[in-house]
CSV table of C-alpha atoms and ligand atoms in Angstrom, one decimal:
chain,number,residue,atom,x,y,z
A,19,UNK,CA,-45.4,0.5,-48.3
A,20,UNK,CA,-47.1,-2.5,-46.6
A,21,UNK,CA,-45.5,-4.9,-44.2
A,22,UNK,CA,-46.9,-8.1,-42.7
A,23,UNK,CA,-45.9,-8.8,-39.1
A,24,UNK,CA,-46.0,-12.1,-37.2
A,25,UNK,CA,-45.6,-12.4,-33.4
A,26,UNK,CA,-45.3,-15.8,-31.6
A,27,UNK,CA,-42.6,-15.2,-28.9
A,28,UNK,CA,-44.8,-15.7,-25.9
A,29,UNK,CA,-48.5,-16.7,-25.4
A,30,UNK,CA,-50.1,-14.6,-28.1
A,31,UNK,CA,-50.3,-15.7,-31.7
A,32,UNK,CA,-50.6,-12.6,-33.7
A,33,UNK,CA,-50.5,-11.2,-37.3
A,34,UNK,CA,-50.9,-7.7,-38.6
A,35,UNK,CA,-50.5,-5.6,-41.7
A,36,UNK,CA,-49.2,-2.0,-41.3
A,37,UNK,CA,-48.6,0.8,-43.8
A,38,UNK,CA,-45.9,3.4,-43.7
A,39,UNK,CA,-48.4,6.2,-43.2
A,40,UNK,CA,-48.9,4.6,-39.7
A,41,UNK,CA,-52.2,3.0,-40.6
A,42,UNK,CA,-52.9,-0.5,-39.1
A,43,UNK,CA,-54.8,-2.3,-41.9
A,44,UNK,CA,-55.3,-5.5,-39.8
A,45,UNK,CA,-54.3,-6.5,-36.3
A,46,UNK,CA,-55.4,-10.0,-35.1
A,47,UNK,CA,-54.3,-11.5,-31.8
A,48,UNK,CA,-55.2,-14.9,-30.5
A,49,UNK,CA,-54.5,-15.2,-26.8
A,50,UNK,CA,-53.6,-18.7,-25.5
A,51,UNK,CA,-54.8,-17.7,-22.0
A,52,UNK,CA,-57.3,-20.6,-21.7
A,53,UNK,CA,-54.6,-23.2,-22.8
A,54,UNK,CA,-52.3,-22.1,-20.0
A,55,UNK,CA,-54.8,-21.1,-17.3
A,56,UNK,CA,-54.9,-24.6,-15.6
A,57,UNK,CA,-51.1,-24.4,-15.1
A,58,UNK,CA,-51.2,-20.8,-13.6
A,59,UNK,CA,-48.5,-19.7,-16.0
A,60,UNK,CA,-47.1,-20.2,-19.5
A,61,UNK,CA,-46.1,-23.7,-20.5
A,62,UNK,CA,-43.5,-23.3,-23.4
A,63,UNK,CA,-44.4,-26.6,-25.1
A,64,UNK,CA,-48.1,-25.9,-25.1
A,65,UNK,CA,-47.4,-22.4,-26.4
A,66,UNK,CA,-45.3,-23.7,-29.3
A,67,UNK,CA,-47.9,-26.2,-30.3
A,68,UNK,CA,-50.7,-23.6,-30.1
A,69,UNK,CA,-48.7,-21.2,-32.3
A,70,UNK,CA,-48.1,-23.9,-34.9
A,71,UNK,CA,-51.8,-24.8,-34.9
A,72,UNK,CA,-53.1,-21.2,-35.3
A,73,UNK,CA,-50.5,-19.1,-37.1
A,74,UNK,CA,-51.5,-19.8,-40.7
A,75,UNK,CA,-55.1,-19.0,-40.0
A,76,UNK,CA,-54.2,-15.8,-38.3
A,77,UNK,CA,-52.0,-14.7,-41.1
A,78,UNK,CA,-54.7,-15.5,-43.6
A,79,UNK,CA,-57.2,-13.5,-41.5
A,80,UNK,CA,-54.9,-10.5,-41.3
A,81,UNK,CA,-54.4,-10.5,-45.1
A,82,UNK,CA,-58.2,-10.9,-45.6
A,83,UNK,CA,-58.9,-7.9,-43.4
A,84,UNK,CA,-56.2,-5.8,-45.0
A,85,UNK,CA,-57.7,-6.8,-48.4
A,86,UNK,CA,-54.5,-7.7,-50.1
A,87,UNK,CA,-52.6,-10.8,-51.2
A,88,UNK,CA,-49.0,-11.7,-50.4
A,89,UNK,CA,-48.0,-10.1,-53.8
A,90,UNK,CA,-49.2,-6.8,-52.5
A,91,UNK,CA,-46.8,-6.8,-49.5
A,92,UNK,CA,-43.4,-5.0,-49.6
A,93,UNK,CA,-41.8,-7.1,-46.9
A,94,UNK,CA,-42.6,-9.8,-44.2
A,95,UNK,CA,-41.5,-9.4,-40.6
A,96,UNK,CA,-41.5,-11.9,-37.8
A,97,UNK,CA,-40.4,-11.8,-34.2
A,98,UNK,CA,-36.9,-13.4,-34.2
A,99,UNK,CA,-36.5,-13.3,-30.4
A,100,UNK,CA,-36.1,-13.0,-27.5
A,101,UNK,CA,-38.7,-15.3,-26.2
A,102,UNK,CA,-39.8,-18.9,-25.8
A,103,UNK,CA,-37.7,-20.5,-28.6
A,104,UNK,CA,-40.3,-23.0,-29.8
A,105,UNK,CA,-42.8,-20.3,-30.5
A,106,UNK,CA,-40.2,-18.0,-32.0
A,107,UNK,CA,-39.2,-20.8,-34.4
A,108,UNK,CA,-42.8,-21.2,-35.6
A,109,UNK,CA,-43.2,-17.5,-36.4
A,110,UNK,CA,-39.8,-17.2,-38.0
A,111,UNK,CA,-40.4,-20.3,-40.2
A,112,UNK,CA,-43.8,-19.0,-41.2
A,113,UNK,CA,-42.4,-15.5,-42.1
A,114,UNK,CA,-39.5,-16.9,-44.1
A,115,UNK,CA,-41.8,-19.3,-46.0
A,116,UNK,CA,-44.1,-16.5,-47.0
A,117,UNK,CA,-41.2,-14.2,-47.9
A,118,UNK,CA,-39.6,-16.9,-50.0
A,119,UNK,CA,-42.8,-18.0,-51.8
A,120,UNK,CA,-43.9,-14.4,-52.5
A,121,UNK,CA,-40.4,-13.2,-53.4
A,122,UNK,CA,-40.4,-10.5,-50.7
A,123,UNK,CA,-37.6,-9.4,-48.3
A,124,UNK,CA,-37.7,-11.0,-44.8
A,125,UNK,CA,-37.1,-9.1,-41.5
A,126,UNK,CA,-36.3,-10.7,-38.2
A,127,UNK,CA,-37.6,-8.3,-35.6
A,128,UNK,CA,-36.4,-8.1,-31.9
A,129,UNK,CA,-39.6,-8.3,-29.9
A,130,UNK,CA,-38.3,-5.6,-27.6
A,131,UNK,CA,-37.7,-3.3,-30.5
A,132,UNK,CA,-41.3,-3.9,-31.4
A,133,UNK,CA,-42.4,-2.6,-28.0
A,134,UNK,CA,-39.8,0.2,-28.1
A,135,UNK,CA,-41.0,1.6,-31.5
A,136,UNK,CA,-44.7,1.2,-30.9
A,137,UNK,CA,-45.1,4.8,-29.9
A,138,UNK,CA,-43.8,5.9,-33.3
A,139,UNK,CA,-46.6,3.9,-34.9
A,140,UNK,CA,-49.2,5.6,-32.8
A,141,UNK,CA,-47.6,9.1,-32.6
A,142,UNK,CA,-45.4,11.4,-34.7
A,143,UNK,CA,-42.5,10.8,-32.3
A,144,UNK,CA,-38.9,11.8,-33.0
A,145,UNK,CA,-35.8,10.2,-31.6
A,146,UNK,CA,-34.3,10.3,-29.0
A,147,UNK,CA,-36.8,9.4,-26.2
A,148,UNK,CA,-36.7,7.7,-22.9
A,149,UNK,CA,-38.6,4.4,-22.8
A,150,UNK,CA,-39.8,2.4,-19.8
A,151,UNK,CA,-40.3,-1.2,-21.1
A,152,UNK,CA,-42.2,-3.2,-18.5
A,153,UNK,CA,-43.6,-6.5,-19.4
A,154,UNK,CA,-43.9,-10.1,-18.2
A,155,UNK,CA,-40.2,-10.8,-19.1
A,156,UNK,CA,-38.6,-7.4,-18.8
A,157,UNK,CA,-38.3,-4.2,-16.9
A,158,UNK,CA,-35.8,-1.8,-18.5
A,159,UNK,CA,-35.2,1.9,-18.9
A,160,UNK,CA,-33.8,2.6,-22.4
A,161,UNK,CA,-32.6,5.6,-24.2
A,162,UNK,CA,-34.1,5.1,-27.7
A,163,UNK,CA,-31.7,6.9,-30.0
A,164,UNK,CA,-32.8,5.5,-33.4
A,165,UNK,CA,-33.9,2.3,-35.1
A,166,UNK,CA,-31.5,-0.4,-33.8
A,167,UNK,CA,-29.8,2.1,-31.5
A,168,UNK,CA,-30.5,1.7,-27.8
A,169,UNK,CA,-28.7,2.4,-24.5
A,170,UNK,CA,-29.9,0.6,-21.5
A,171,UNK,CA,-30.0,2.9,-18.5
A,172,UNK,CA,-31.4,0.4,-16.0
A,173,UNK,CA,-32.9,-3.1,-15.8
A,174,UNK,CA,-34.2,-5.4,-13.2
A,175,UNK,CA,-31.7,-7.3,-11.1
A,176,UNK,CA,-34.2,-10.0,-10.4
A,177,UNK,CA,-37.9,-10.3,-11.4
A,178,UNK,CA,-39.6,-8.4,-14.2
A,179,UNK,CA,-42.4,-6.1,-13.2
A,180,UNK,CA,-45.1,-8.2,-14.9
A,181,UNK,CA,-43.8,-11.3,-13.2
A,182,UNK,CA,-44.2,-9.7,-9.8
A,183,UNK,CA,-47.8,-8.7,-10.6
A,184,UNK,CA,-48.5,-12.3,-11.7
A,185,UNK,CA,-46.9,-13.8,-8.6
A,186,UNK,CA,-48.7,-11.5,-6.2
A,187,UNK,CA,-52.0,-12.3,-8.0
A,188,UNK,CA,-51.3,-16.0,-7.4
A,189,UNK,CA,-50.5,-15.4,-3.7
A,190,UNK,CA,-53.7,-13.5,-3.2
A,191,UNK,CA,-55.7,-16.1,-5.0
A,192,UNK,CA,-56.4,-14.2,-8.2
A,193,UNK,CA,-56.2,-15.8,-11.7
A,194,UNK,CA,-53.6,-15.6,-14.4
A,195,UNK,CA,-52.4,-13.2,-15.9
A,196,UNK,CA,-52.2,-11.2,-12.7
A,197,UNK,CA,-51.7,-7.7,-13.9
A,198,UNK,CA,-55.2,-6.8,-14.9
A,199,UNK,CA,-56.7,-8.7,-11.9
A,200,UNK,CA,-54.4,-6.9,-9.4
A,201,UNK,CA,-55.3,-3.6,-11.0
A,202,UNK,CA,-59.0,-4.3,-10.7
A,203,UNK,CA,-58.8,-5.4,-7.0
A,204,UNK,CA,-56.4,-2.5,-6.2
A,205,UNK,CA,-59.2,-0.1,-7.3
A,206,UNK,CA,-61.3,-1.2,-4.4
A,207,UNK,CA,-58.4,-1.3,-1.9
A,208,UNK,CA,-56.7,1.0,0.6
A,209,UNK,CA,-53.0,1.4,-0.5
A,210,UNK,CA,-52.0,2.9,2.8
A,211,UNK,CA,-53.2,0.0,5.1
A,212,UNK,CA,-50.1,-2.2,4.7
A,213,UNK,CA,-46.5,-0.7,4.7
A,214,UNK,CA,-44.7,-2.4,1.8
A,215,UNK,CA,-41.1,-1.7,0.8
A,216,UNK,CA,-40.2,0.6,-2.2
A,217,UNK,CA,-37.3,-1.5,-3.7
A,218,UNK,CA,-34.3,0.5,-4.9
A,219,UNK,CA,-35.9,3.8,-4.0
A,220,UNK,CA,-33.2,6.4,-3.5
A,221,UNK,CA,-30.4,4.1,-4.6
A,222,UNK,CA,-27.8,5.2,-7.2
A,223,UNK,CA,-28.4,4.1,-10.8
A,224,UNK,CA,-31.6,3.2,-12.5
A,225,UNK,CA,-31.9,-0.5,-11.8
A,226,UNK,CA,-35.1,-2.2,-10.6
A,227,UNK,CA,-35.7,-5.0,-8.1
A,228,UNK,CA,-39.1,-6.6,-7.3
A,229,UNK,CA,-38.2,-9.9,-5.5
A,230,UNK,CA,-38.0,-8.2,-2.1
A,231,UNK,CA,-41.4,-6.6,-2.5
A,232,UNK,CA,-42.8,-9.9,-3.7
A,233,UNK,CA,-41.4,-11.6,-0.5
A,234,UNK,CA,-42.8,-8.9,1.6
A,235,UNK,CA,-46.3,-9.6,0.1
A,236,UNK,CA,-45.8,-13.3,0.7
A,237,UNK,CA,-45.0,-12.7,4.4
A,238,UNK,CA,-48.0,-10.3,4.7
A,239,UNK,CA,-50.3,-12.9,3.1
A,240,UNK,CA,-49.0,-15.6,5.5
A,241,UNK,CA,-49.7,-13.3,8.5
A,242,UNK,CA,-53.3,-12.8,7.7
A,243,UNK,CA,-56.3,-15.2,8.3
A,244,UNK,CA,-56.9,-17.5,5.3
A,245,UNK,CA,-58.7,-17.6,3.1
A,246,UNK,CA,-58.1,-13.9,2.6
A,247,UNK,CA,-61.1,-11.7,3.0
A,248,UNK,CA,-62.1,-9.5,0.0
A,249,UNK,CA,-60.9,-6.4,1.9
A,250,UNK,CA,-57.5,-7.9,2.7
A,251,UNK,CA,-57.0,-9.0,-0.9
A,252,UNK,CA,-58.0,-5.6,-2.2
A,253,UNK,CA,-55.8,-3.7,0.3
A,254,UNK,CA,-52.8,-6.0,-0.5
A,255,UNK,CA,-53.3,-5.4,-4.3
A,256,UNK,CA,-53.5,-1.6,-3.8
A,257,UNK,CA,-50.5,-1.6,-1.5
A,258,UNK,CA,-48.4,-3.7,-3.9
A,259,UNK,CA,-49.4,-1.7,-7.0
A,260,UNK,CA,-48.6,1.6,-5.2
A,261,UNK,CA,-45.2,0.2,-4.2
A,262,UNK,CA,-44.4,-0.8,-7.7
A,263,UNK,CA,-45.5,2.5,-9.2
A,264,UNK,CA,-43.5,4.4,-6.5
A,265,UNK,CA,-40.4,2.4,-7.1
A,266,UNK,CA,-40.7,2.7,-10.9
A,267,UNK,CA,-41.3,6.4,-10.6
A,268,UNK,CA,-38.1,6.9,-8.5
A,269,UNK,CA,-36.0,4.9,-11.1
A,270,UNK,CA,-37.6,6.7,-14.0
A,271,UNK,CA,-36.9,10.1,-12.4
A,272,UNK,CA,-33.2,9.2,-12.2
A,273,UNK,CA,-33.2,8.0,-15.8
A,274,UNK,CA,-34.8,11.3,-17.0
A,275,UNK,CA,-31.9,13.1,-15.3
A,276,UNK,CA,-29.3,10.9,-17.0
A,277,UNK,CA,-31.1,11.2,-20.3
A,278,UNK,CA,-31.4,15.0,-20.1
A,279,UNK,CA,-27.7,15.4,-19.4
A,280,UNK,CA,-26.6,13.0,-22.2
A,281,UNK,CA,-29.2,13.6,-24.8
A,282,UNK,CA,-30.6,17.1,-24.1
A,283,UNK,CA,-32.9,17.0,-27.1
A,284,UNK,CA,-35.0,14.3,-25.5
A,285,UNK,CA,-38.6,15.6,-25.1
A,286,UNK,CA,-40.6,12.4,-24.4
A,287,UNK,CA,-41.1,9.8,-21.8
A,288,UNK,CA,-42.7,6.7,-23.4
A,289,UNK,CA,-44.0,3.5,-21.9
A,290,UNK,CA,-44.4,0.1,-23.5
A,291,UNK,CA,-45.0,-3.6,-22.6
A,292,UNK,CA,-47.9,-5.2,-20.9
A,293,UNK,CA,-47.4,-3.5,-17.5
A,294,UNK,CA,-47.7,-0.2,-19.2
A,295,UNK,CA,-51.4,-1.0,-19.5
A,296,UNK,CA,-51.6,-0.4,-15.7
A,297,UNK,CA,-53.5,2.8,-15.2
A,298,UNK,CA,-52.0,3.6,-11.8
A,299,UNK,CA,-48.5,3.3,-13.2
A,300,UNK,CA,-49.5,5.4,-16.2
A,301,UNK,CA,-50.8,8.2,-13.9
A,302,UNK,CA,-47.6,8.1,-11.8
A,303,UNK,CA,-45.4,8.3,-14.8
A,304,UNK,CA,-47.4,11.1,-16.3
A,305,UNK,CA,-46.6,12.9,-13.1
A,306,UNK,CA,-42.9,12.2,-13.4
A,307,UNK,CA,-42.9,13.5,-17.0
A,308,UNK,CA,-44.8,16.6,-15.9
A,309,UNK,CA,-42.2,17.3,-13.1
A,310,UNK,CA,-39.3,16.9,-15.5
A,311,UNK,CA,-40.7,18.9,-18.5
A,312,UNK,CA,-41.2,15.8,-20.7
A,313,UNK,CA,-44.3,14.9,-22.7
A,314,UNK,CA,-45.7,11.5,-21.6
A,315,UNK,CA,-46.8,9.1,-24.3
A,316,UNK,CA,-48.5,5.7,-23.8
A,317,UNK,CA,-49.7,3.6,-26.7
A,318,UNK,CA,-53.4,2.3,-26.4
A,319,UNK,CA,-53.7,-0.8,-24.2
A,320,UNK,CA,-54.0,-3.2,-27.1
A,321,UNK,CA,-50.7,-2.0,-28.5
A,322,UNK,CA,-48.9,-2.2,-25.1
A,323,UNK,CA,-49.5,-6.0,-24.6
A,324,UNK,CA,-48.1,-8.4,-27.2
A,325,UNK,CA,-49.3,-7.9,-30.7
A,326,UNK,CA,-48.1,-8.1,-34.3
A,327,UNK,CA,-48.7,-4.5,-35.4
A,328,UNK,CA,-45.6,-3.5,-33.4
A,329,UNK,CA,-43.6,-6.2,-35.2
A,330,UNK,CA,-44.9,-5.1,-38.6
A,331,UNK,CA,-44.1,-1.5,-37.7
A,332,UNK,CA,-40.6,-2.2,-36.4
A,333,UNK,CA,-40.0,-4.3,-39.5
A,334,UNK,CA,-41.2,-1.4,-41.6
A,335,UNK,CA,-38.9,1.0,-39.9
A,336,UNK,CA,-36.0,-1.4,-40.5
A,337,UNK,CA,-37.0,-2.1,-44.1
A,338,UNK,CA,-37.0,1.7,-44.8
A,339,UNK,CA,-33.3,1.7,-43.7
A,340,UNK,CA,-32.4,-1.4,-45.8
A,341,UNK,CA,-31.9,-3.5,-42.7
A,342,UNK,CA,-33.4,-6.8,-44.1
A,343,UNK,CA,-32.3,-10.3,-42.9
A,344,UNK,CA,-31.4,-13.3,-44.8
A,345,UNK,CA,-33.4,-16.5,-44.8
A,346,UNK,CA,-30.8,-18.3,-42.7
A,347,UNK,CA,-31.5,-16.0,-39.7
A,348,UNK,CA,-31.4,-18.2,-36.6
A,349,UNK,CA,-34.1,-17.6,-33.9
A,350,UNK,CA,-32.6,-16.1,-30.7
A,351,UNK,CA,-33.9,-17.0,-27.2
A,352,UNK,CA,-31.8,-14.1,-25.8
A,353,UNK,CA,-31.4,-10.8,-27.7
A,354,UNK,CA,-30.6,-7.7,-25.7
A,355,UNK,CA,-31.4,-4.3,-27.3
A,356,UNK,CA,-28.2,-2.8,-26.0
A,357,UNK,CA,-25.5,-5.5,-26.5
A,358,UNK,CA,-23.0,-3.3,-24.7
A,359,UNK,CA,-24.9,-3.0,-21.5
A,360,UNK,CA,-23.3,-4.9,-18.6
A,361,UNK,CA,-24.9,-8.2,-17.6
A,362,UNK,CA,-27.5,-7.6,-14.9
A,363,UNK,CA,-26.8,-9.4,-11.6
A,364,UNK,CA,-29.4,-11.5,-9.7
A,365,UNK,CA,-31.5,-14.5,-10.2
A,366,UNK,CA,-34.0,-14.8,-13.0
A,367,UNK,CA,-32.5,-12.0,-15.1
A,368,UNK,CA,-33.8,-12.1,-18.7
A,369,UNK,CA,-31.7,-9.5,-20.4
B,413,LIG,O1,-45.8,-7.3,-23.0
B,413,LIG,P1,-46.7,-8.5,-22.5
B,413,LIG,O2,-48.0,-8.7,-23.1
B,413,LIG,O3,-45.9,-9.8,-22.7
B,413,LIG,C1,-44.5,-9.9,-22.5
B,413,LIG,O4,-43.8,-9.7,-23.5
B,413,LIG,O5,-44.2,-10.3,-21.4
B,413,LIG,O6,-46.8,-8.4,-20.9
B,413,LIG,C2,-47.5,-9.3,-20.1
B,413,LIG,C3,-47.4,-8.9,-18.7
B,413,LIG,C4,-48.0,-9.9,-17.7
B,413,LIG,O7,-47.1,-10.1,-16.7
B,413,LIG,C5,-49.3,-9.2,-17.2
B,413,LIG,O8,-49.7,-9.5,-15.9
B,413,LIG,C6,-48.8,-7.7,-17.3
B,413,LIG,O9,-48.1,-7.6,-18.5
B,413,LIG,N1,-50.0,-6.8,-17.4
B,413,LIG,C7,-50.3,-5.9,-16.4
B,413,LIG,C8,-51.5,-5.3,-16.8
B,413,LIG,N2,-51.9,-5.8,-18.0
B,413,LIG,C9,-51.0,-6.8,-18.3
B,413,LIG,N3,-49.6,-5.6,-15.3
B,413,LIG,C10,-50.1,-4.6,-14.5
B,413,LIG,N4,-51.3,-4.0,-14.8
B,413,LIG,C11,-52.0,-4.3,-15.9
B,413,LIG,N5,-53.2,-3.6,-16.2
B,414,LIG,ZN1,-43.9,-8.3,-25.0
């Protein structure tokens, strides 16, 4: 079984072909980083235009690398949301057009479900498992019970984890996107030099918060001589990254407790999303898994950040269960994985 996946919900245009034996036949990603860099963040209109300009070529390249034509596909999957709506529309229209022309079923995939199921593409992983999904738009702890079946155990009440990395990078004078830069500078810094808060640590529940930490970094930066010295920048990055990892570890430990009480057959702690590429966070979470008797699973870095292999795979999982979509599917800017979860409080909440 072969499925084409298309991803256009943020600032990566991507296409991939995946087979049901978990082989990735093709996986092409075009980052729009350079288009957005002058603005220090993603500009939705620029993103939509760039997707439109490149998506056909990327799909053709993925098909060429997979060595098949559209007739050889079993289904076509595209990200149907959540995300920047202009970009999502481009991917959905492209997917529908190919499905219609080739006479194949169409699947609208929730981008978050793509991240959530990635570890089942890379590993022989059974349900249920505990997932930390930490990206530029989200920070959630989810009980993954099956395809299309999620319980949100915790979410951010303000910024997403990746957003905090990006903003701290900006304050310290590093480029966009911030996560990889903060990680690189943190490696040279002293995490113990500045005392930064551990948001939500010890609080009941499994929710996250990053805006207080972000403000603490802002005040710290303002208190230091400018421009920041290399040592100061590195120490801030190290301190911030340690605070994020510490706070996420605390929330995750609580979620493991909840998960083990409610779904005792859970054996795995899984990470997904761009922030899951952070090696300090991975090491910390590996520790949490070890303490709590779970096995830690992290997809390779290229499958943590946005890609289309995860969309093709989630589409394939849905297709196997007969969960196809009709060609009148409407793109969704908001699309929570657990529709029954209470709305999170706070400013800037994405889901
Ligand atoms: O999942 P993703 O590629 O796109 C979204 O769906 O948001 O995540 C992008 C986010 C950005 O905020 C980026 O700064 C962050 O993931 N990120 C990292 C690292 N690599 C990417 N954050 C921390 N450490 C990293 N190594
Ligand atoms: Zn993503």
